[in-house]
PDB file of C-alpha atoms in Angstrom:
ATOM      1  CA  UNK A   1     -60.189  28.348 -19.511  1.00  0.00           C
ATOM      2  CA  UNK A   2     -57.262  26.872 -17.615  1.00  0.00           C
ATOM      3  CA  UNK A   3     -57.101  24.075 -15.729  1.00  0.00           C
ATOM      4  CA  UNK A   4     -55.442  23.762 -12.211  1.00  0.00           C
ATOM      5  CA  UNK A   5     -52.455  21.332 -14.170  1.00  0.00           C
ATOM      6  CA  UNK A   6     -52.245  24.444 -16.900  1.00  0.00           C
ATOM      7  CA  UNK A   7     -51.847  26.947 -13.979  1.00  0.00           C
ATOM      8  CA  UNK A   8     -48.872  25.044 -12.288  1.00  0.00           C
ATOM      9  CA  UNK A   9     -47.421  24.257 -15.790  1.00  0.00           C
ATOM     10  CA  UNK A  10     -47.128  27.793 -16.161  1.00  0.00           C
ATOM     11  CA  UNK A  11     -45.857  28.747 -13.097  1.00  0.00           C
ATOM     12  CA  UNK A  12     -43.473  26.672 -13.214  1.00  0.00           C
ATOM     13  CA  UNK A  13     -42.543  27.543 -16.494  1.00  0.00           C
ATOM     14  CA  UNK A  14     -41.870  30.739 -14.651  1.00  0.00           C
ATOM     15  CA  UNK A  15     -39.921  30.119 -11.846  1.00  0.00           C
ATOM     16  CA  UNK A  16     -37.904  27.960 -13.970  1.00  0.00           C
ATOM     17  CA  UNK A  17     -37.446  31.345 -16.455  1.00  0.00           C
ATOM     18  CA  UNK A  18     -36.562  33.573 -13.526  1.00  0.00           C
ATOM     19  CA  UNK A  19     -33.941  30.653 -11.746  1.00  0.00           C
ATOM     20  CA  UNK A  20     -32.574  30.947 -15.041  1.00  0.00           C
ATOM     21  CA  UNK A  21     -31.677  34.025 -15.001  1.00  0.00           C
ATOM     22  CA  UNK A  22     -30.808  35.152 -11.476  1.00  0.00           C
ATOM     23  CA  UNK A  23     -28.168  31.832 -12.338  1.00  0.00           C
ATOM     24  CA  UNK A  24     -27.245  33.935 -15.480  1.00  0.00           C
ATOM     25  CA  UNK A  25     -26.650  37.304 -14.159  1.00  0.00           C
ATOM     26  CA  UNK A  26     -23.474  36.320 -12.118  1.00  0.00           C
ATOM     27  CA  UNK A  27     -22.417  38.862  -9.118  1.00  0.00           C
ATOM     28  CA  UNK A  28     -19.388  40.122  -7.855  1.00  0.00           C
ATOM     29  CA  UNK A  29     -20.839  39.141  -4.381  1.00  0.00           C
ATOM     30  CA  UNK A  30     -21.765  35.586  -5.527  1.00  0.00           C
ATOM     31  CA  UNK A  31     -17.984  35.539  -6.477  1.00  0.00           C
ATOM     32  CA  UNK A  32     -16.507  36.798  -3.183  1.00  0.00           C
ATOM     33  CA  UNK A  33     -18.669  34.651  -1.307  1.00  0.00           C
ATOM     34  CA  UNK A  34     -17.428  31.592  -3.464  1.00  0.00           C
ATOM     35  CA  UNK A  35     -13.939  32.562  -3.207  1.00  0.00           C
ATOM     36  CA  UNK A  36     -14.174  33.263   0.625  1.00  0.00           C
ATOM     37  CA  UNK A  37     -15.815  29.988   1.093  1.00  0.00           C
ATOM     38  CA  UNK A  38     -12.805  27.896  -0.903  1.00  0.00           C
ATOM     39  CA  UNK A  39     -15.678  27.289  -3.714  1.00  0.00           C
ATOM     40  CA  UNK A  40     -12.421  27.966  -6.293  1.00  0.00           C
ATOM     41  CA  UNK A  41     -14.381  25.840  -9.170  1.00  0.00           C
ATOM     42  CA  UNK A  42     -17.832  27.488  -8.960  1.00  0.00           C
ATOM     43  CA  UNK A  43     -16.074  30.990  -7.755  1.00  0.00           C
ATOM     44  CA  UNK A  44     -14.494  30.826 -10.974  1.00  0.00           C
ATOM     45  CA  UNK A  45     -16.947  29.878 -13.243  1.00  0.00           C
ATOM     46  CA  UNK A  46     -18.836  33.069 -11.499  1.00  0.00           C
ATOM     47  CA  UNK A  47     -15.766  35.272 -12.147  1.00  0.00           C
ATOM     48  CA  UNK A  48     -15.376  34.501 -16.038  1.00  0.00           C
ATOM     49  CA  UNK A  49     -19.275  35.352 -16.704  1.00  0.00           C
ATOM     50  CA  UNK A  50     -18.568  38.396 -14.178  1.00  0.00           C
ATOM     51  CA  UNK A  51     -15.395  39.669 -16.524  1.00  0.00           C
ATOM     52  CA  UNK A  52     -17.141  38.731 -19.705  1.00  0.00           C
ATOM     53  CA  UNK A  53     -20.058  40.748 -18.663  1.00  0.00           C
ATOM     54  CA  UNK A  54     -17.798  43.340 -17.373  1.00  0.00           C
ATOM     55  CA  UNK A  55     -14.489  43.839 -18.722  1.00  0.00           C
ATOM     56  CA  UNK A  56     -13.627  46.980 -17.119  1.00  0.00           C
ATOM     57  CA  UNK A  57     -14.415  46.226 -13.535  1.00  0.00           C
ATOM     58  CA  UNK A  58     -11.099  46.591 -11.310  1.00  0.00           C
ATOM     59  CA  UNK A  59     -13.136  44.672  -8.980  1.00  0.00           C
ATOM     60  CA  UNK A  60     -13.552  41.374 -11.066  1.00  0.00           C
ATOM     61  CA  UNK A  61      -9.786  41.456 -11.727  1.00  0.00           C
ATOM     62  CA  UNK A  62      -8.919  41.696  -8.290  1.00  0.00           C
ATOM     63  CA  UNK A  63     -11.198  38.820  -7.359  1.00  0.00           C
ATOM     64  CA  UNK A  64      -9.852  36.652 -10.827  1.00  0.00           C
ATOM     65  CA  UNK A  65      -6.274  37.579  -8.974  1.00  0.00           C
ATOM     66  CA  UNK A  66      -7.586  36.319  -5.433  1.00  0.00           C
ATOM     67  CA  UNK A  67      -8.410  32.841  -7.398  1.00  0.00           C
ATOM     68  CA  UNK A  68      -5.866  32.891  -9.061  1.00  0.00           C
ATOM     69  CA  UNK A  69      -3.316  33.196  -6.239  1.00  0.00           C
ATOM     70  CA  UNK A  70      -5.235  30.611  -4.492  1.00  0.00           C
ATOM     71  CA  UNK A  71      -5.066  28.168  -7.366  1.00  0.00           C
ATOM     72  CA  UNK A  72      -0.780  29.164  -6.921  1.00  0.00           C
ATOM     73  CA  UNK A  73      -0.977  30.444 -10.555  1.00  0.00           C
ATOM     74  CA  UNK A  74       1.620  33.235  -9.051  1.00  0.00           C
ATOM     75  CA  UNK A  75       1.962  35.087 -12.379  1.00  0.00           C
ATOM     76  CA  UNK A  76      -1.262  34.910 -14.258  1.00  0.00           C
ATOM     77  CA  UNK A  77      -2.549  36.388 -10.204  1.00  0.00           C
ATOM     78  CA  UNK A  78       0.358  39.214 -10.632  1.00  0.00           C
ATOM     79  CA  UNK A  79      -1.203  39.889 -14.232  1.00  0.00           C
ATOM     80  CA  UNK A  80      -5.133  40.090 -12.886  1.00  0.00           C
ATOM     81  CA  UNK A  81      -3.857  42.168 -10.089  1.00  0.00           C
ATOM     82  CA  UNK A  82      -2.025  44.776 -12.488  1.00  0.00           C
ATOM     83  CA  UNK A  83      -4.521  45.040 -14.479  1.00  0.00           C
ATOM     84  CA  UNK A  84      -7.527  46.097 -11.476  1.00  0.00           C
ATOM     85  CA  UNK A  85      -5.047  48.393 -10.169  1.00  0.00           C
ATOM     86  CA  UNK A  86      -4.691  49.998 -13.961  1.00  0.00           C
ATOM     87  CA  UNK A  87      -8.262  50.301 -13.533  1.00  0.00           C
ATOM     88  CA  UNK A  88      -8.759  51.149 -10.445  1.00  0.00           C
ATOM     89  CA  UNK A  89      -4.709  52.641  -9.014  1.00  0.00           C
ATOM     90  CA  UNK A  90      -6.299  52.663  -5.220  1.00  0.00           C
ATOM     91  CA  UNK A  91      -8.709  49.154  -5.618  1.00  0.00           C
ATOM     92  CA  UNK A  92     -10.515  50.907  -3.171  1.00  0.00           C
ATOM     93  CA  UNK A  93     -13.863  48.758  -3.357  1.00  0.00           C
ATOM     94  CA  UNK A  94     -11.324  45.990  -1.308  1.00  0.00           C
ATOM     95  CA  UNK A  95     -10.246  45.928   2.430  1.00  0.00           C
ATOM     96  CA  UNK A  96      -6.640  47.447   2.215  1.00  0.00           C
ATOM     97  CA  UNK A  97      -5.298  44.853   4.231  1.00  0.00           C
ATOM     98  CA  UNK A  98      -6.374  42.356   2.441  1.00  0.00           C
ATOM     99  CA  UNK A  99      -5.461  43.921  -0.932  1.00  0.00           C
ATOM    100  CA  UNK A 100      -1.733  44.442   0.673  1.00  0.00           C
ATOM    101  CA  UNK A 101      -1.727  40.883   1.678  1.00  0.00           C
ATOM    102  CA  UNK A 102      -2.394  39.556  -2.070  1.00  0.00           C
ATOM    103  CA  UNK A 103       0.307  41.694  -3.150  1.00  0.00           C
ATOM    104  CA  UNK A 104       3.067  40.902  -0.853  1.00  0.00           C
ATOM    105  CA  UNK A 105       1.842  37.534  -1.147  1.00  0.00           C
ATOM    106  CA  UNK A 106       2.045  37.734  -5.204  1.00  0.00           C
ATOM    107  CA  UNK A 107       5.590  39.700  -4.944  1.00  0.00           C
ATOM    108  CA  UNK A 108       7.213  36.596  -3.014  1.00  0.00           C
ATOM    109  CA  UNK A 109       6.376  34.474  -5.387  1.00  0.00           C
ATOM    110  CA  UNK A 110       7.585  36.622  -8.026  1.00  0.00           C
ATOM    111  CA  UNK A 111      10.645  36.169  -6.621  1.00  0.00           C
ATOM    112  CA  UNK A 112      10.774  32.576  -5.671  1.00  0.00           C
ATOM    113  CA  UNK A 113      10.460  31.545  -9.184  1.00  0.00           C
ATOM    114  CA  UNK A 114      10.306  34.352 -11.685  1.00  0.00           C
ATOM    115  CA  UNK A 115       8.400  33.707 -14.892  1.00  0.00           C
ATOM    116  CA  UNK A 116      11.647  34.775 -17.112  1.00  0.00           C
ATOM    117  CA  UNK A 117      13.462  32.222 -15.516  1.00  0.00           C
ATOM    118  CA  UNK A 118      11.518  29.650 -16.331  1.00  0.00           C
ATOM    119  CA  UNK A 119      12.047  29.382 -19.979  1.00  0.00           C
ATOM    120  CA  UNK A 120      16.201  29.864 -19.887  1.00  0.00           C
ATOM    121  CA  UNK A 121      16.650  26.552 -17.990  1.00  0.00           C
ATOM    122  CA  UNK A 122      14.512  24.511 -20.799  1.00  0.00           C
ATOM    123  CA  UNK A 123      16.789  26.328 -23.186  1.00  0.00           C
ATOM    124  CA  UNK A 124      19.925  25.466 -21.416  1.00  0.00           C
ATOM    125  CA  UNK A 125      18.565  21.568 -21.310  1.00  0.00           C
ATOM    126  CA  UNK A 126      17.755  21.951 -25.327  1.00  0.00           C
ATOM    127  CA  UNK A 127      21.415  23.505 -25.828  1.00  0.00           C
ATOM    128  CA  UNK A 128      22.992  20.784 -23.850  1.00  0.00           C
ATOM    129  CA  UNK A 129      21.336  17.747 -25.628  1.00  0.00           C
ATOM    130  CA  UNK A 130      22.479  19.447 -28.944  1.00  0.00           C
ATOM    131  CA  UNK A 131      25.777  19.730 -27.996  1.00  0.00           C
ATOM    132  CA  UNK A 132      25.976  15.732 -26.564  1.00  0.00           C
ATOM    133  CA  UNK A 133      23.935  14.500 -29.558  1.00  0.00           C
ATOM    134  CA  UNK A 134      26.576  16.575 -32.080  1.00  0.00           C
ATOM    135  CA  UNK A 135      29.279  14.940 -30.150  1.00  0.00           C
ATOM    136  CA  UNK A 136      28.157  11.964 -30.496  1.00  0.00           C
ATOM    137  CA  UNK A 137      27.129  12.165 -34.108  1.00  0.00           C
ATOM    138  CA  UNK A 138      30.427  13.449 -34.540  1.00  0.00           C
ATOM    139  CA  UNK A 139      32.205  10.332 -32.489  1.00  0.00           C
ATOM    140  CA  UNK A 140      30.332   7.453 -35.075  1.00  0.00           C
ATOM    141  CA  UNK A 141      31.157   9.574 -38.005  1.00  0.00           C
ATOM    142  CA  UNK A 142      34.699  10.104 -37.398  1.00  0.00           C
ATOM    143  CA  UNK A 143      35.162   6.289 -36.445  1.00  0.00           C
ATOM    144  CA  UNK A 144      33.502   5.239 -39.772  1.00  0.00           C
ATOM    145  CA  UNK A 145      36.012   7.169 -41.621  1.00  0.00           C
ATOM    146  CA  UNK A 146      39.346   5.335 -40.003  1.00  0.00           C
ATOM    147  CA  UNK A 147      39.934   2.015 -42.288  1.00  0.00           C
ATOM    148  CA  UNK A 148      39.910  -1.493 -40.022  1.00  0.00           C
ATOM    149  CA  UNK A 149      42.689  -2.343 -38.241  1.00  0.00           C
ATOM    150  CA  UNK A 150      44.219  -5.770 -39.186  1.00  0.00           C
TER     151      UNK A 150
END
């Protein structure tokens, strides 16, 4: 026989079971609504269960390239956003304008600062200090060599 404390144990027990997993079983609504709200840190907890749970979805990239944009992480958006619209070449599950927007927005800032860019002016600065500290090596060994002047 169960008591009335036994009873409530237990149904708590399973509302606690069922919380559980309505938290676990992540939405591409719960995501959108995250995202639209400015929620980036919870939207994107929701997205990487979302794209772990579902790879393939064009619509989970999209939204990943949304947060991403938002965040101003210009090409990992560009890469999320190529890769819904290999899956999906129309992303018709989004409002066109606001699917345009993204990628005029992501295009502009492909431009203002282009990824391959980015690693031939650290390579320039790693040339340059070569060539000083060469010349410089250069400079103390050559004045080691000349005998003292008297």
């Amino acid at each position: 026989m169960l008591t009335i404390q036994s009873k409530h144990l237990i149904s708590l027990f399973a509302a606690f079971v069922l919380a559980l997993s309505t938290a676990q079983a992540a939405t591409l609504e719960q995501a959108s609504a995250l995202l639209d709200a400015g929620h980036l840190t919870q939207a994107d907890h929701v997205i990487a269960q979302v794209l772990a749970d579902q790879p393939h979805s064009a619509q989970a990239h999209y939204l990943d390239a949304r947060l991403l944009a938002a965040e101003g992480k210009w090409p990992l958006a560009e890469q999320e956003l190529e890769l819904a619209r290999r899956l999906d070449p129309t992303l018709s599950f989004g409002p066109q304008e606001q699917v345009q927007a993204l990628a005029n927005e992501v295009l502009k800032h492909q431009w203002k600062n282009p990824s391959g860019f980015a690693g031939y002016g650290q390579a320039a600065l790693a040339a340059l200090f070569v060539l000083i500290s060469g010349y410089l090596v250069f400079g103390v060994m050559r004045h080691r060599r000349q005998p003292p002047k008297v």
